[in-house]
């Protein structure tokens, strides 16, 4: 049976089947979520806050807990959308402000402009480029290094 999930601050509602994860609700709402780890609960790219209905979600598992512990913007209402399955009604999700880098090439076209919103690190959620700051070539180099680190991280964890 489908459950309604509210998405804030964009004032949108979507439905998900019982036992589906919140990530499917975000993707069905055509929100740009990276799924850097492929939905394995190992990155920060689907990190959300639960404003209401935490009791209507599956419990936090050990992998999700470990990942949440390294996300710098996480708090007691944090969940990873890929791990939180919707079991009951009344879930209200607050999307964190900022965006994760999908491809460095996308950012290269922005050199010389100001970031419209925070650009976040895909593993720990820390801010790489603050909203309003000028995007420089040096920042692009740092982002490329981050992309390599993320690739190496997931290559190493898939072997384990």
PDB file of C-alpha atoms in Angstrom:
ATOM      1  CA  UNK A   1       0.000   0.000   0.000  1.00  0.00           C
ATOM      2  CA  UNK A   2       1.358   3.431  -0.930  1.00  0.00           C
ATOM      3  CA  UNK A   3       2.367   6.014   1.669  1.00  0.00           C
ATOM      4  CA  UNK A   4       2.476   9.768   1.130  1.00  0.00           C
ATOM      5  CA  UNK A   5       5.831  11.418   1.875  1.00  0.00           C
ATOM      6  CA  UNK A   6       6.072  15.201   2.133  1.00  0.00           C
ATOM      7  CA  UNK A   7       9.246  16.927   0.932  1.00  0.00           C
ATOM      8  CA  UNK A   8      10.256  20.242   2.489  1.00  0.00           C
ATOM      9  CA  UNK A   9      11.178  23.024   1.846  1.00  0.00           C
ATOM     10  CA  UNK A  10       9.972  22.435  -1.723  1.00  0.00           C
ATOM     11  CA  UNK A  11       6.372  21.781  -0.572  1.00  0.00           C
ATOM     12  CA  UNK A  12       5.962  18.648  -2.655  1.00  0.00           C
ATOM     13  CA  UNK A  13       4.259  15.347  -1.892  1.00  0.00           C
ATOM     14  CA  UNK A  14       5.066  11.991  -3.421  1.00  0.00           C
ATOM     15  CA  UNK A  15       3.969   8.440  -2.798  1.00  0.00           C
ATOM     16  CA  UNK A  16       6.081   5.368  -2.159  1.00  0.00           C
ATOM     17  CA  UNK A  17       5.101   1.756  -1.668  1.00  0.00           C
ATOM     18  CA  UNK A  18       5.307   0.421   1.859  1.00  0.00           C
ATOM     19  CA  UNK A  19       8.838  -0.887   2.509  1.00  0.00           C
ATOM     20  CA  UNK A  20      10.379   1.179  -0.332  1.00  0.00           C
ATOM     21  CA  UNK A  21      13.165   3.539   0.687  1.00  0.00           C
ATOM     22  CA  UNK A  22      12.998   7.318   0.793  1.00  0.00           C
ATOM     23  CA  UNK A  23      15.502   7.508  -2.039  1.00  0.00           C
ATOM     24  CA  UNK A  24      12.869   6.174  -4.431  1.00  0.00           C
ATOM     25  CA  UNK A  25      10.561   9.011  -3.308  1.00  0.00           C
ATOM     26  CA  UNK A  26      13.264  11.574  -4.021  1.00  0.00           C
ATOM     27  CA  UNK A  27      14.043  10.112  -7.438  1.00  0.00           C
ATOM     28  CA  UNK A  28      10.340   9.826  -8.344  1.00  0.00           C
ATOM     29  CA  UNK A  29      10.068  13.537  -7.552  1.00  0.00           C
ATOM     30  CA  UNK A  30      12.769  14.184 -10.154  1.00  0.00           C
ATOM     31  CA  UNK A  31      15.172  15.479  -7.530  1.00  0.00           C
ATOM     32  CA  UNK A  32      18.827  15.284  -8.418  1.00  0.00           C
ATOM     33  CA  UNK A  33      20.272  12.756  -5.979  1.00  0.00           C
ATOM     34  CA  UNK A  34      23.624  11.253  -6.895  1.00  0.00           C
ATOM     35  CA  UNK A  35      23.580   7.814  -5.241  1.00  0.00           C
ATOM     36  CA  UNK A  36      27.391   7.904  -5.267  1.00  0.00           C
ATOM     37  CA  UNK A  37      27.623   4.546  -3.460  1.00  0.00           C
ATOM     38  CA  UNK A  38      24.790   2.935  -5.395  1.00  0.00           C
ATOM     39  CA  UNK A  39      22.394   2.941  -2.453  1.00  0.00           C
ATOM     40  CA  UNK A  40      24.654   0.981  -0.113  1.00  0.00           C
ATOM     41  CA  UNK A  41      24.508   3.524   2.734  1.00  0.00           C
ATOM     42  CA  UNK A  42      28.155   4.498   2.461  1.00  0.00           C
ATOM     43  CA  UNK A  43      28.095   8.094   1.215  1.00  0.00           C
ATOM     44  CA  UNK A  44      26.393  11.335   2.146  1.00  0.00           C
ATOM     45  CA  UNK A  45      24.699  12.118  -1.161  1.00  0.00           C
ATOM     46  CA  UNK A  46      21.210  11.040  -0.041  1.00  0.00           C
ATOM     47  CA  UNK A  47      21.430  12.488   3.487  1.00  0.00           C
ATOM     48  CA  UNK A  48      18.096  14.006   4.594  1.00  0.00           C
ATOM     49  CA  UNK A  49      16.480  15.230   7.811  1.00  0.00           C
ATOM     50  CA  UNK A  50      13.216  13.752   9.098  1.00  0.00           C
ATOM     51  CA  UNK A  51      10.943  16.551  10.335  1.00  0.00           C
ATOM     52  CA  UNK A  52       8.074  14.186  11.233  1.00  0.00           C
ATOM     53  CA  UNK A  53       7.415  10.468  11.176  1.00  0.00           C
ATOM     54  CA  UNK A  54      10.762   8.995  12.271  1.00  0.00           C
ATOM     55  CA  UNK A  55       8.739   6.193  13.900  1.00  0.00           C
ATOM     56  CA  UNK A  56       7.230   5.393  10.475  1.00  0.00           C
ATOM     57  CA  UNK A  57      10.661   4.498   9.070  1.00  0.00           C
ATOM     58  CA  UNK A  58      12.757   1.364   9.400  1.00  0.00           C
ATOM     59  CA  UNK A  59      15.327   1.467  12.232  1.00  0.00           C
ATOM     60  CA  UNK A  60      18.844   2.724  11.543  1.00  0.00           C
ATOM     61  CA  UNK A  61      21.210  -0.152  10.767  1.00  0.00           C
ATOM     62  CA  UNK A  62      24.901  -0.296  11.697  1.00  0.00           C
ATOM     63  CA  UNK A  63      26.195   0.758   8.267  1.00  0.00           C
ATOM     64  CA  UNK A  64      23.878   3.775   8.165  1.00  0.00           C
ATOM     65  CA  UNK A  65      24.879   4.731  11.718  1.00  0.00           C
ATOM     66  CA  UNK A  66      28.590   4.594  10.828  1.00  0.00           C
ATOM     67  CA  UNK A  67      28.017   6.774   7.764  1.00  0.00           C
ATOM     68  CA  UNK A  68      25.898   9.296   9.673  1.00  0.00           C
ATOM     69  CA  UNK A  69      28.667   9.613  12.270  1.00  0.00           C
ATOM     70  CA  UNK A  70      31.056  11.073   9.668  1.00  0.00           C
ATOM     71  CA  UNK A  71      28.584  13.430   7.994  1.00  0.00           C
ATOM     72  CA  UNK A  72      29.449  16.827   9.414  1.00  0.00           C
ATOM     73  CA  UNK A  73      25.904  18.200   9.030  1.00  0.00           C
ATOM     74  CA  UNK A  74      24.147  15.156  10.543  1.00  0.00           C
ATOM     75  CA  UNK A  75      22.000  15.456  13.658  1.00  0.00           C
ATOM     76  CA  UNK A  76      19.468  13.339  15.586  1.00  0.00           C
ATOM     77  CA  UNK A  77      16.915  13.672  12.760  1.00  0.00           C
ATOM     78  CA  UNK A  78      19.336  12.590  10.014  1.00  0.00           C
ATOM     79  CA  UNK A  79      18.776   9.550   7.812  1.00  0.00           C
ATOM     80  CA  UNK A  80      20.226   8.215   4.592  1.00  0.00           C
ATOM     81  CA  UNK A  81      17.345   8.107   2.099  1.00  0.00           C
ATOM     82  CA  UNK A  82      18.703   4.895   0.558  1.00  0.00           C
ATOM     83  CA  UNK A  83      18.509   3.070   3.903  1.00  0.00           C
ATOM     84  CA  UNK A  84      15.308   4.498   5.439  1.00  0.00           C
ATOM     85  CA  UNK A  85      12.367   2.334   4.366  1.00  0.00           C
ATOM     86  CA  UNK A  86       8.861   3.805   4.701  1.00  0.00           C
ATOM     87  CA  UNK A  87       6.750   1.530   6.912  1.00  0.00           C
ATOM     88  CA  UNK A  88       3.962   3.884   7.991  1.00  0.00           C
ATOM     89  CA  UNK A  89       2.287   7.215   7.249  1.00  0.00           C
ATOM     90  CA  UNK A  90       3.211  10.757   8.230  1.00  0.00           C
ATOM     91  CA  UNK A  91       6.803  11.054   6.996  1.00  0.00           C
ATOM     92  CA  UNK A  92       7.976  14.606   6.320  1.00  0.00           C
ATOM     93  CA  UNK A  93      11.474  14.893   4.850  1.00  0.00           C
ATOM     94  CA  UNK A  94      13.558  18.074   4.945  1.00  0.00           C
ATOM     95  CA  UNK A  95      16.068  18.217   2.132  1.00  0.00           C
ATOM     96  CA  UNK A  96      19.422  19.682   3.199  1.00  0.00           C
ATOM     97  CA  UNK A  97      20.533  22.838   1.489  1.00  0.00           C
ATOM     98  CA  UNK A  98      23.408  22.478  -0.934  1.00  0.00           C
ATOM     99  CA  UNK A  99      24.283  20.154  -3.762  1.00  0.00           C
ATOM    100  CA  UNK A 100      26.722  17.352  -4.385  1.00  0.00           C
ATOM    101  CA  UNK A 101      29.076  17.416  -7.338  1.00  0.00           C
ATOM    102  CA  UNK A 102      27.969  15.018 -10.071  1.00  0.00           C
ATOM    103  CA  UNK A 103      30.790  15.716 -12.481  1.00  0.00           C
ATOM    104  CA  UNK A 104      33.713  18.098 -12.302  1.00  0.00           C
ATOM    105  CA  UNK A 105      32.989  19.032 -15.917  1.00  0.00           C
ATOM    106  CA  UNK A 106      29.645  20.474 -14.772  1.00  0.00           C
ATOM    107  CA  UNK A 107      31.464  22.716 -12.299  1.00  0.00           C
ATOM    108  CA  UNK A 108      34.202  23.751 -14.767  1.00  0.00           C
ATOM    109  CA  UNK A 109      31.594  25.677 -16.748  1.00  0.00           C
ATOM    110  CA  UNK A 110      30.940  27.703 -13.589  1.00  0.00           C
ATOM    111  CA  UNK A 111      34.518  28.982 -13.105  1.00  0.00           C
ATOM    112  CA  UNK A 112      34.378  32.699 -12.454  1.00  0.00           C
ATOM    113  CA  UNK A 113      30.789  32.592 -11.181  1.00  0.00           C
ATOM    114  CA  UNK A 114      29.528  32.494  -7.643  1.00  0.00           C
ATOM    115  CA  UNK A 115      28.100  29.248  -6.268  1.00  0.00           C
ATOM    116  CA  UNK A 116      24.324  29.583  -6.017  1.00  0.00           C
ATOM    117  CA  UNK A 117      24.242  27.059  -3.180  1.00  0.00           C
ATOM    118  CA  UNK A 118      26.757  25.180  -1.085  1.00  0.00           C
ATOM    119  CA  UNK A 119      28.634  22.452  -2.951  1.00  0.00           C
ATOM    120  CA  UNK A 120      29.034  19.462  -0.621  1.00  0.00           C
ATOM    121  CA  UNK A 121      31.563  16.639  -0.269  1.00  0.00           C
ATOM    122  CA  UNK A 122      29.942  13.302  -1.256  1.00  0.00           C
ATOM    123  CA  UNK A 123      31.496  11.278   1.571  1.00  0.00           C
ATOM    124  CA  UNK A 124      31.089  13.466   4.627  1.00  0.00           C
ATOM    125  CA  UNK A 125      28.736  16.266   3.581  1.00  0.00           C
ATOM    126  CA  UNK A 126      31.149  19.073   4.448  1.00  0.00           C
ATOM    127  CA  UNK A 127      30.977  22.234   2.379  1.00  0.00           C
ATOM    128  CA  UNK A 128      33.575  22.361  -0.410  1.00  0.00           C
ATOM    129  CA  UNK A 129      32.400  25.664  -1.921  1.00  0.00           C
ATOM    130  CA  UNK A 130      30.149  27.976   0.116  1.00  0.00           C
ATOM    131  CA  UNK A 131      27.114  29.605  -1.445  1.00  0.00           C
ATOM    132  CA  UNK A 132      28.029  33.046  -2.741  1.00  0.00           C
ATOM    133  CA  UNK A 133      31.753  32.232  -3.050  1.00  0.00           C
ATOM    134  CA  UNK A 134      33.563  32.555  -6.331  1.00  0.00           C
ATOM    135  CA  UNK A 135      34.291  29.229  -8.056  1.00  0.00           C
ATOM    136  CA  UNK A 136      37.964  29.301  -9.016  1.00  0.00           C
ATOM    137  CA  UNK A 137      40.241  26.990 -10.997  1.00  0.00           C
ATOM    138  CA  UNK A 138      41.938  26.049  -7.678  1.00  0.00           C
ATOM    139  CA  UNK A 139      38.581  24.857  -6.351  1.00  0.00           C
ATOM    140  CA  UNK A 140      38.101  22.754  -9.483  1.00  0.00           C
ATOM    141  CA  UNK A 141      41.468  21.070  -8.819  1.00  0.00           C
ATOM    142  CA  UNK A 142      40.339  20.323  -5.251  1.00  0.00           C
ATOM    143  CA  UNK A 143      37.063  18.918  -6.574  1.00  0.00           C
ATOM    144  CA  UNK A 144      38.935  16.687  -9.033  1.00  0.00           C
ATOM    145  CA  UNK A 145      41.076  15.395  -6.159  1.00  0.00           C
ATOM    146  CA  UNK A 146      37.888  14.725  -4.176  1.00  0.00           C
ATOM    147  CA  UNK A 147      36.386  12.841  -7.114  1.00  0.00           C
ATOM    148  CA  UNK A 148      39.484  10.605  -7.250  1.00  0.00           C
ATOM    149  CA  UNK A 149      39.301  10.022  -3.474  1.00  0.00           C
ATOM    150  CA  UNK A 150      35.619   9.048  -3.726  1.00  0.00           C
ATOM    151  CA  UNK A 151      36.358   6.635  -6.574  1.00  0.00           C
ATOM    152  CA  UNK A 152      39.195   5.031  -4.611  1.00  0.00           C
ATOM    153  CA  UNK A 153      37.059   4.816  -1.470  1.00  0.00           C
ATOM    154  CA  UNK A 154      34.266   2.952  -3.220  1.00  0.00           C
ATOM    155  CA  UNK A 155      36.694   0.718  -5.119  1.00  0.00           C
ATOM    156  CA  UNK A 156      38.250  -0.295  -1.785  1.00  0.00           C
ATOM    157  CA  UNK A 157      34.905  -0.858  -0.022  1.00  0.00           C
ATOM    158  CA  UNK A 158      33.485  -2.999  -2.830  1.00  0.00           C
ATOM    159  CA  UNK A 159      36.408  -5.417  -2.399  1.00  0.00           C
ATOM    160  CA  UNK A 160      35.632  -5.908   1.282  1.00  0.00           C
TER     161      UNK A 160
END
